mmCIF file of C-alpha atoms in Angstrom:
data_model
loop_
_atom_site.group_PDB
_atom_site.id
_atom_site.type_symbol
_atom_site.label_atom_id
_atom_site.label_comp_id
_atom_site.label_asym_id
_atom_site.label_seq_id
_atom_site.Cartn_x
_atom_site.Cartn_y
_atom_site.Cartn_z
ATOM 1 C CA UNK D 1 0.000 0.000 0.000
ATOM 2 C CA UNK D 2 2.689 2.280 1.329
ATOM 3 C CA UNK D 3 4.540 2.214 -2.420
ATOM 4 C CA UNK D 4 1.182 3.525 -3.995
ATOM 5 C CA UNK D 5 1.594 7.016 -1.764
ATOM 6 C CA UNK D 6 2.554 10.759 -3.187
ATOM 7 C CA UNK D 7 5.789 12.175 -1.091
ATOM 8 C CA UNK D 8 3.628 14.031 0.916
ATOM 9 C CA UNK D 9 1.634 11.200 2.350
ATOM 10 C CA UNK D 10 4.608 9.425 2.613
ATOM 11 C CA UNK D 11 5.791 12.215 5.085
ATOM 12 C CA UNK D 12 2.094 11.824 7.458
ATOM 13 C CA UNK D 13 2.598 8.076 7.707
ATOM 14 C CA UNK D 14 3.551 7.452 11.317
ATOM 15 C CA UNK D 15 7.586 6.177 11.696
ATOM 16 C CA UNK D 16 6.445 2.909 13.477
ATOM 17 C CA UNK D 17 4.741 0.280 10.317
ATOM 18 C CA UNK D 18 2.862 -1.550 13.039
ATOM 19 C CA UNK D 19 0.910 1.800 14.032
ATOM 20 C CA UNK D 20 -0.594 1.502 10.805
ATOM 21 C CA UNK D 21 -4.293 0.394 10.144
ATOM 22 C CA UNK D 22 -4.659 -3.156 8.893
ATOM 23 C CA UNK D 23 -6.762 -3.083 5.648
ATOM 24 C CA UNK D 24 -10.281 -4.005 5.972
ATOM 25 C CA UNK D 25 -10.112 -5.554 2.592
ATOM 26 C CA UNK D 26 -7.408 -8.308 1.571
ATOM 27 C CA UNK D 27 -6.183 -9.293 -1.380
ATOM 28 C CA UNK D 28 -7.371 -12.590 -0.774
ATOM 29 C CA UNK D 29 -11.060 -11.058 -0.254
ATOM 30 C CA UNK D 30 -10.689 -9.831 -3.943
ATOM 31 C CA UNK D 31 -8.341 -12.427 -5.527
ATOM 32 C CA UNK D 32 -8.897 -15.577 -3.794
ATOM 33 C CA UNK D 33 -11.928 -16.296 -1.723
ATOM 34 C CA UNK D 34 -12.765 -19.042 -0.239
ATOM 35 C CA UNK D 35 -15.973 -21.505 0.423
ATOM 36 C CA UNK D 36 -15.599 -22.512 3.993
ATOM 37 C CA UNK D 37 -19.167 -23.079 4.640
ATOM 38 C CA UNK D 38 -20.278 -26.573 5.795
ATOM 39 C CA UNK D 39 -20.627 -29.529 3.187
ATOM 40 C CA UNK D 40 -24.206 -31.155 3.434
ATOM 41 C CA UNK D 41 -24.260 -33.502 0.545
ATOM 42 C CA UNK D 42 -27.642 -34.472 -1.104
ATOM 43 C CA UNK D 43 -28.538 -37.876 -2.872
ATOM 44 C CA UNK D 44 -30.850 -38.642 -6.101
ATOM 45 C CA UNK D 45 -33.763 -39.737 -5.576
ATOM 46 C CA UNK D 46 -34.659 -43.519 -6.848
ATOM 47 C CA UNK D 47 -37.055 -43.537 -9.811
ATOM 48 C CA UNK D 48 -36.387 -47.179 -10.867
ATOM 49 C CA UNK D 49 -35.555 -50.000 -8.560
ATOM 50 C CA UNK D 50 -34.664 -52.404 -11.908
ATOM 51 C CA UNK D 51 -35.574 -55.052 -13.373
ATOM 52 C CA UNK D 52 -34.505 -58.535 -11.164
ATOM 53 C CA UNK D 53 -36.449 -61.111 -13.192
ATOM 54 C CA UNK D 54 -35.549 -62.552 -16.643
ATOM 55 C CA UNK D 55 -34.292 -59.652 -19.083
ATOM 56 C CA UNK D 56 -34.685 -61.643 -22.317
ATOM 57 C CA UNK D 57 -34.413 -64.786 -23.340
ATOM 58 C CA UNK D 58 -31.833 -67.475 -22.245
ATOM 59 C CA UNK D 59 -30.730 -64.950 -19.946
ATOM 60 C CA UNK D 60 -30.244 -65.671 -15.900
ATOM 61 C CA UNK D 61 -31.801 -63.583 -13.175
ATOM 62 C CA UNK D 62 -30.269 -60.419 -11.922
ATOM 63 C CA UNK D 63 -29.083 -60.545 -8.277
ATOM 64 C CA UNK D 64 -30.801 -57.742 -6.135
ATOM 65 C CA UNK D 65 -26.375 -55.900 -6.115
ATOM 66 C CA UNK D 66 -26.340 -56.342 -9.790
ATOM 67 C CA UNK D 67 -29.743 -54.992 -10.359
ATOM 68 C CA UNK D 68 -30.069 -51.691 -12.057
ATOM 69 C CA UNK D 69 -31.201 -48.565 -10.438
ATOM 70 C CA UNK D 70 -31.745 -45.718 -12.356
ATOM 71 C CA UNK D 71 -32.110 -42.237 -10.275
ATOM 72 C CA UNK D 72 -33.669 -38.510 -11.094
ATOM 73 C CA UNK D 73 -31.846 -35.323 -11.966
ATOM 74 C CA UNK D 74 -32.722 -33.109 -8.816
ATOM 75 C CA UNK D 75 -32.994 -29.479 -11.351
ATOM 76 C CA UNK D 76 -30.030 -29.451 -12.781
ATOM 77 C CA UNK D 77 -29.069 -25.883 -13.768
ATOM 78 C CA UNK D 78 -26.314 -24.460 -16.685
ATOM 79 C CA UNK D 79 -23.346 -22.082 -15.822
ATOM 80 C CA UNK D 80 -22.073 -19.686 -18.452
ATOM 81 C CA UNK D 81 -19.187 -17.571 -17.598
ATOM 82 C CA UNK D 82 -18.108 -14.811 -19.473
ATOM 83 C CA UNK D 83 -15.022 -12.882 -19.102
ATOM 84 C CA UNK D 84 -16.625 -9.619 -17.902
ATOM 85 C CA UNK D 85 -18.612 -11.462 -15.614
ATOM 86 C CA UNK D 86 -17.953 -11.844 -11.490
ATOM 87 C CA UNK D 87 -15.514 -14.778 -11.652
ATOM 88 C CA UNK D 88 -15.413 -14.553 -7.755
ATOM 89 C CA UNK D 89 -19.114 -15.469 -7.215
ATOM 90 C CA UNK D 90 -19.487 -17.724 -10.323
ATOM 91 C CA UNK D 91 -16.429 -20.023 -9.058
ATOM 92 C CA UNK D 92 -18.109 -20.048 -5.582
ATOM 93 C CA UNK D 93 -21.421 -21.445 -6.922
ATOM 94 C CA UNK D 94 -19.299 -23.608 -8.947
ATOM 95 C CA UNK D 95 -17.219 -24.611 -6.091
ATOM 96 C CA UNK D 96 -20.501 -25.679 -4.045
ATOM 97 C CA UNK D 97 -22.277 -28.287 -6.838
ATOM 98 C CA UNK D 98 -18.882 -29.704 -7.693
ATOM 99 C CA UNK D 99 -18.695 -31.211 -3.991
ATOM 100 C CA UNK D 100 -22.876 -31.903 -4.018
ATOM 101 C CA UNK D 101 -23.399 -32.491 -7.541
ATOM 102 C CA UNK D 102 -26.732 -34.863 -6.753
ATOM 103 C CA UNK D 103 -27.778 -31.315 -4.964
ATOM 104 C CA UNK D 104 -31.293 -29.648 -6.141
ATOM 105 C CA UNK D 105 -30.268 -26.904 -9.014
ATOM 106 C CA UNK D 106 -26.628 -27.714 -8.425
ATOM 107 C CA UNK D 107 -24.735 -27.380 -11.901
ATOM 108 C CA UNK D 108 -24.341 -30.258 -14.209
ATOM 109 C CA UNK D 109 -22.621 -27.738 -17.457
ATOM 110 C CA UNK D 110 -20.083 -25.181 -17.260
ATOM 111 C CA UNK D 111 -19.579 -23.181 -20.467
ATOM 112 C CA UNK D 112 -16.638 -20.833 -20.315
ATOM 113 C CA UNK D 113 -15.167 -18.055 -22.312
ATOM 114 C CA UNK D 114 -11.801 -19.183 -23.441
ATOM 115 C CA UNK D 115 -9.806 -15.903 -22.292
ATOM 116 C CA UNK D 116 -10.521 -16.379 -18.569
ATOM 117 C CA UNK D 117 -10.498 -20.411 -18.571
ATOM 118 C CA UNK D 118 -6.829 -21.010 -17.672
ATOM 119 C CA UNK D 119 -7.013 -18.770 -14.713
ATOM 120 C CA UNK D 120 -10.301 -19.466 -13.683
ATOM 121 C CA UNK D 121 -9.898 -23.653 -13.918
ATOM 122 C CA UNK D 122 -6.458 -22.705 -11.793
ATOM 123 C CA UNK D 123 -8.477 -21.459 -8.991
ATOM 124 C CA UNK D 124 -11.275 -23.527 -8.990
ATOM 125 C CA UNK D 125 -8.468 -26.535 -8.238
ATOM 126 C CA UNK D 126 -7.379 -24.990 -5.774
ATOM 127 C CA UNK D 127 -10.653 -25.291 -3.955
ATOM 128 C CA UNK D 128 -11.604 -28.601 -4.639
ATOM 129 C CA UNK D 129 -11.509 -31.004 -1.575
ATOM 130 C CA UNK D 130 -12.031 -34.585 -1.444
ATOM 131 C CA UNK D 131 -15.816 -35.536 -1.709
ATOM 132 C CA UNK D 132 -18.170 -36.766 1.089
ATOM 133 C CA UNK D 133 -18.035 -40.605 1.091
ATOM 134 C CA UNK D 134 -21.838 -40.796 0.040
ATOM 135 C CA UNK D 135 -20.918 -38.993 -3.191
ATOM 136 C CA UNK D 136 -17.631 -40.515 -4.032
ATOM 137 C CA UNK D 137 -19.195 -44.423 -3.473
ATOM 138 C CA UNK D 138 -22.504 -43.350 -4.959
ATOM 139 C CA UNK D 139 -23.356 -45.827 -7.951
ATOM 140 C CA UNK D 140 -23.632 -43.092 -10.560
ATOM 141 C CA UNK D 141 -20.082 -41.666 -9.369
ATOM 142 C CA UNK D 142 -18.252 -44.482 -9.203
ATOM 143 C CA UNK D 143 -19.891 -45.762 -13.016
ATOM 144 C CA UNK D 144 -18.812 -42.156 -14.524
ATOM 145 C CA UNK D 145 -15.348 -42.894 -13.254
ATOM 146 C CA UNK D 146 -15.157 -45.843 -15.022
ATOM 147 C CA UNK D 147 -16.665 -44.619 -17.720
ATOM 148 C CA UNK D 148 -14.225 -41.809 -18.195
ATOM 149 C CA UNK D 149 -11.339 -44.096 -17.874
ATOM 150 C CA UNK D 150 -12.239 -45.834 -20.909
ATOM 151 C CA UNK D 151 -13.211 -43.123 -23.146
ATOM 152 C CA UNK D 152 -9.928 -41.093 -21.591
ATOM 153 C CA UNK D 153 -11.660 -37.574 -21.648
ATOM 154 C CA UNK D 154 -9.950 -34.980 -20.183
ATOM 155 C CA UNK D 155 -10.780 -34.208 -17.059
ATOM 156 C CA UNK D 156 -10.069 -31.240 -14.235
ATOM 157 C CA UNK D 157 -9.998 -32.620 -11.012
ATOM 158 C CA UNK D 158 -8.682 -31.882 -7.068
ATOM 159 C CA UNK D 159 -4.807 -32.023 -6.543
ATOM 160 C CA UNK D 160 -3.426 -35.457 -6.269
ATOM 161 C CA UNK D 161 -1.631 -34.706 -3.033
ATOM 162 C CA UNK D 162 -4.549 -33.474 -1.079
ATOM 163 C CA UNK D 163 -7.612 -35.171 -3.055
ATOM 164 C CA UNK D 164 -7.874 -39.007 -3.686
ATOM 165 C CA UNK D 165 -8.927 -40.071 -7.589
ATOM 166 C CA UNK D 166 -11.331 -41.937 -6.367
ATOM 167 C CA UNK D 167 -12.986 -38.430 -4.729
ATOM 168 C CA UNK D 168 -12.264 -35.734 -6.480
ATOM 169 C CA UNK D 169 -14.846 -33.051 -7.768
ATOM 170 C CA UNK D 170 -14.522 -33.343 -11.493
ATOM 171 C CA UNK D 171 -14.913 -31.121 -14.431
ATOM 172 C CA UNK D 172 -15.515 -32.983 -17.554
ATOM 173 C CA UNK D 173 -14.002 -31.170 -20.873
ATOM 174 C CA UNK D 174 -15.907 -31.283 -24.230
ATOM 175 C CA UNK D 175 -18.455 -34.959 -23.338
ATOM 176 C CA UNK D 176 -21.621 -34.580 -22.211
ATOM 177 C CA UNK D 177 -23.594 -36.594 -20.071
ATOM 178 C CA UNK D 178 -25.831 -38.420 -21.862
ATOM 179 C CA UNK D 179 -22.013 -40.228 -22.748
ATOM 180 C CA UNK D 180 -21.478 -41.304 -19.416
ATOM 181 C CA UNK D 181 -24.959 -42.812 -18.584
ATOM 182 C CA UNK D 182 -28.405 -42.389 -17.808
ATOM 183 C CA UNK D 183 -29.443 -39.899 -14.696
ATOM 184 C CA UNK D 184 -27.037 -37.722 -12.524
ATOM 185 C CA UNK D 185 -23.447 -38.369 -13.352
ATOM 186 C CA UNK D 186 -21.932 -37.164 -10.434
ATOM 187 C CA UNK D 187 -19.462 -35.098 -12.398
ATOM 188 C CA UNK D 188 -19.781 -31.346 -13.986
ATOM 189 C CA UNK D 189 -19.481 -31.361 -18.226
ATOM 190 C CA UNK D 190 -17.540 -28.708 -19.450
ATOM 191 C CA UNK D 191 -17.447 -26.528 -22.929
ATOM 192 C CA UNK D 192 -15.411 -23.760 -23.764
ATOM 193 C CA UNK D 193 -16.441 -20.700 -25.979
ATOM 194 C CA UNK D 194 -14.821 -17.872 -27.517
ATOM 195 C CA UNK D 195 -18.141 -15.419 -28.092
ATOM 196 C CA UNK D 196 -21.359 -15.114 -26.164
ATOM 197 C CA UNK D 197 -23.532 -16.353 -29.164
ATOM 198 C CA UNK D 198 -20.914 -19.264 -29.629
ATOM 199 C CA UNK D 199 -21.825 -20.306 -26.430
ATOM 200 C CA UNK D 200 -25.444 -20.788 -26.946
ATOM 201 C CA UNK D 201 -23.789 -22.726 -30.175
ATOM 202 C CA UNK D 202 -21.496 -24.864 -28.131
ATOM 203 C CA UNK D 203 -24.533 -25.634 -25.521
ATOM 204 C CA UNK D 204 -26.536 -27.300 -28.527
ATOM 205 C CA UNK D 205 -24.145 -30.849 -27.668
ATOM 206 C CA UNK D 206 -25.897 -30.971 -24.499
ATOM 207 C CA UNK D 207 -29.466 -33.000 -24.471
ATOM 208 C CA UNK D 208 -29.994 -32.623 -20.478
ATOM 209 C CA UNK D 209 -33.226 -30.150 -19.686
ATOM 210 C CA UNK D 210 -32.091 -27.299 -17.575
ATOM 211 C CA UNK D 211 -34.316 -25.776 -14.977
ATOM 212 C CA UNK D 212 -32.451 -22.441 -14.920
ATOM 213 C CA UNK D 213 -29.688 -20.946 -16.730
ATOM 214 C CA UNK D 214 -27.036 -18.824 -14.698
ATOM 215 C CA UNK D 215 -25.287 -15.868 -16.960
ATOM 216 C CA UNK D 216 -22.075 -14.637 -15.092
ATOM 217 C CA UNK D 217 -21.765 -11.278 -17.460
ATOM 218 C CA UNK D 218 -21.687 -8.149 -16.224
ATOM 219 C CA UNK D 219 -23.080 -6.377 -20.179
ATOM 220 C CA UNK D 220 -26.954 -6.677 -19.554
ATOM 221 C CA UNK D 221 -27.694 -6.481 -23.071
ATOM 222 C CA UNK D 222 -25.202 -8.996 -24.457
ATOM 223 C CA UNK D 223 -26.482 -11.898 -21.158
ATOM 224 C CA UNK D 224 -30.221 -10.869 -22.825
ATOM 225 C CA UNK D 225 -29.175 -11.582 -26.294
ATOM 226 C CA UNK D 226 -28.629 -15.051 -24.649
ATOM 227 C CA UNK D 227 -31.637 -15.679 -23.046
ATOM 228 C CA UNK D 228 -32.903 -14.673 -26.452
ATOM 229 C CA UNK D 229 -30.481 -17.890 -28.228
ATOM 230 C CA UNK D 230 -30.995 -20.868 -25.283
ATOM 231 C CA UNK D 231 -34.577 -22.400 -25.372
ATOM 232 C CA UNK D 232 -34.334 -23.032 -21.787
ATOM 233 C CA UNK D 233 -37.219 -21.116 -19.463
ATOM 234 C CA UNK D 234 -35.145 -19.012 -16.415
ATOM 235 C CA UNK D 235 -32.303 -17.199 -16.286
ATOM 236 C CA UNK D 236 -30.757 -15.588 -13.864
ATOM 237 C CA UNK D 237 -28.140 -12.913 -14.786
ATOM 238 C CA UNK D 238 -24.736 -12.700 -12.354
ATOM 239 C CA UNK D 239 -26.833 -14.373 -9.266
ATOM 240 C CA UNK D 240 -28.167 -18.272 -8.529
ATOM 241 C CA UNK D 241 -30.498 -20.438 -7.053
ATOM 242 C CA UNK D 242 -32.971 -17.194 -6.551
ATOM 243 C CA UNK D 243 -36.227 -17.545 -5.039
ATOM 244 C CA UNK D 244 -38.855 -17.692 -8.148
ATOM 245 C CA UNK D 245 -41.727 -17.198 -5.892
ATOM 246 C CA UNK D 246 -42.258 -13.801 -6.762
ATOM 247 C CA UNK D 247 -42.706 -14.077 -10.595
ATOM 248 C CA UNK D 248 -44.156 -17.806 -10.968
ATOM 249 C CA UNK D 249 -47.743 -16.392 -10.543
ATOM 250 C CA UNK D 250 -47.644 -14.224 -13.736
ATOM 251 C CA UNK D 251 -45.578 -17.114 -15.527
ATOM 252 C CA UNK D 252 -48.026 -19.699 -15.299
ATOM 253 C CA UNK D 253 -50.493 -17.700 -15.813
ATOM 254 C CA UNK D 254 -48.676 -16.273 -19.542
ATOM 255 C CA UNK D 255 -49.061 -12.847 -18.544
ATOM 256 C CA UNK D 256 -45.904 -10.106 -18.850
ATOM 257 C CA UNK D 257 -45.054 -9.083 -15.513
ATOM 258 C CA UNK D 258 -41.982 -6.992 -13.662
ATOM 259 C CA UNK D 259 -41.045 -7.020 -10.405
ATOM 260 C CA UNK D 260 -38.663 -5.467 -7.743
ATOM 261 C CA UNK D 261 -38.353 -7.913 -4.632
ATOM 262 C CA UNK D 262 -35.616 -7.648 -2.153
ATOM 263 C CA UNK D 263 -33.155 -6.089 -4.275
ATOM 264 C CA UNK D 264 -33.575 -8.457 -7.382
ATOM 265 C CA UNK D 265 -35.732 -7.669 -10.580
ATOM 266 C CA UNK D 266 -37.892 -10.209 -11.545
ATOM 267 C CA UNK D 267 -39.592 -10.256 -15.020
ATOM 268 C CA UNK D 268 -41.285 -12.856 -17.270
ATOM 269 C CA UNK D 269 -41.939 -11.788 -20.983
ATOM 270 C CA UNK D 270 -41.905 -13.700 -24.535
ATOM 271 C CA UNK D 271 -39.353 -14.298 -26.282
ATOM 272 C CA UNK D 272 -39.320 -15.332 -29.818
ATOM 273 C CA UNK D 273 -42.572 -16.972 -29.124
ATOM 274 C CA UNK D 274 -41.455 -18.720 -25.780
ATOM 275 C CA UNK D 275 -42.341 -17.200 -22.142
ATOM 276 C CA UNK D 276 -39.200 -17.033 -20.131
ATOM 277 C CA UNK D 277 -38.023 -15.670 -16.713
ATOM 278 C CA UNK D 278 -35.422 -13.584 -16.145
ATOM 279 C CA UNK D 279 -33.564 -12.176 -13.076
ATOM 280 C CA UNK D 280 -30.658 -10.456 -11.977
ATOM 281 C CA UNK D 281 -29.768 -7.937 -8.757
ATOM 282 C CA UNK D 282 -31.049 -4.405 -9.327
ATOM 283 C CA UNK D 283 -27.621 -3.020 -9.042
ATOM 284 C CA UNK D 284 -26.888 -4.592 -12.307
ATOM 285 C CA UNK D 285 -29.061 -2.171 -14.043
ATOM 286 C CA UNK D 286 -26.743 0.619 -13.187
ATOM 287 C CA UNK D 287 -23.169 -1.215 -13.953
ATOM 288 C CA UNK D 288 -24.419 -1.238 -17.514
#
């Protein structure tokens, strides 16, 4: 701080350093912040208990362990982030449904500009910690691992000194789901983008339904022109997870509505001839 001064402040400052105020804000408040909040992991919910007669023909019974289960996406939601968007609160988010991935609304795709994805997938490592043992022995987790060893995707995960391969939080580069099984992979699919409108391009490879779309780009009009692209139904512009309650009256009811509730504007309206929702914190109306 002190090299940053003009001679004359330099001349105020007291002689002793340690009579000095400490900052109130860090560079690791701006640069490098942290999730320390506790881990409750969530599990998917059972929508087929298999099949443990005869499958076909010829072919023996299925033990009640080998049996099949299939489970239920929980609202899975989409994460684009752009390089003028808050990486801080976007990795945070990110950071949280990488360790609960069977979570309600946690995200299943990450698309990413390509200027800030170095630097942003470095930090996002750094974060990672080994996953709750319900998640890392979960069927669907352990089958994706398997999966990806054969196809030999690439793959972001924790760092091998701290985080076990067996229970790491795992991006998945350039696959998509539907490639490593049916239901909740356990694992977050990754794209990378160069534009905004490439990005609803890019998104096309994914076949999962999305129950909201999270924009982390801090130009209003360019995040609308992307609502505009995606045929998905809510999107929520440099926020997450927000409280729908609001607006879902005037949605279901096809009607255009706005709204101002607790500091986030809420409006549903049509949009090349689909009704959508879209949100974002009212301070984002004057940053643009």
């Amino acid at each position: 701080m002190v090299d940053h001064l003009s001679e004359e402040q330099r001349a105020n400052l007291p002689n002793n350093p340690s009579m000095l105020p400490t900052p109130v804000i860090t560079y690791g408040m701006v640069h490098k912040l942290e999730c320390k909040q506790d881990r409750k992991v969530t599990l998917p919910s059972v929508i087929d208990e298999g099949n443990t007669g005869k499958t076909g023909a010829g072919e023996p019974k299925a033990t009640k362990d080998e049996k099949q289960v299939k489970y239920a996406w929980n609202s899975p939601s989409l994460m684009i982030v752009c390089e003028d968007g808050d990486l801080n609160s976007a990795l945070h988010h990110l950071v949280a449904s990488l360790h609960n991935p069977f979570a309600e609304n946690a995200v299943a795709t990450l698309l990413i500009q390509e200027s800030v994805r170095e630097p942003f997938l470095d930090r996002l490592v750094e974060q990672m910690k080994p996953l709750d043992g319900q998640v890392a022995n979960h069927p669907n987790y352990v089958r994706t691992l398997a999966k990806l060893q054969k196809l030999k995707a690439e793959t972001i995960v924790g760092n091998p000194k701290t985080v076990s391969p067996n229970a790491t939080p795992m991006l998945v580069s350039d696959l998509t789901h539907n490639y490593l099984g049916d239901g909740p992979t356990g694992v977050v699919t990754m794209h990378t983008f160069r534009t905004p409108k490439e990005a609803t391009q890019v998104n096309l490879k994914e076949t999962l339904a999305y129950s909201s779309v999270s924009i982390w780009n801090e130009k209003l009009a360019s995040a609308y022109e992307v609502c505009a692209l995606l045929k998905d139904e809510t999107f929520m512009i440099n926020c997450f997870n927000v409280d729908l309650t609001p607006i879902k009256p005037s949605f279901d009811a096809n009607r255009n509505d706005v709204k101002i509730v607790k500091g986030y504007h809420y409006e549903t309206l049509t949009i090349n001839h689909q009704r959508k929702i879209i949100v974002f914190a009212v301070g984002t109306i004057f940053a643009n």
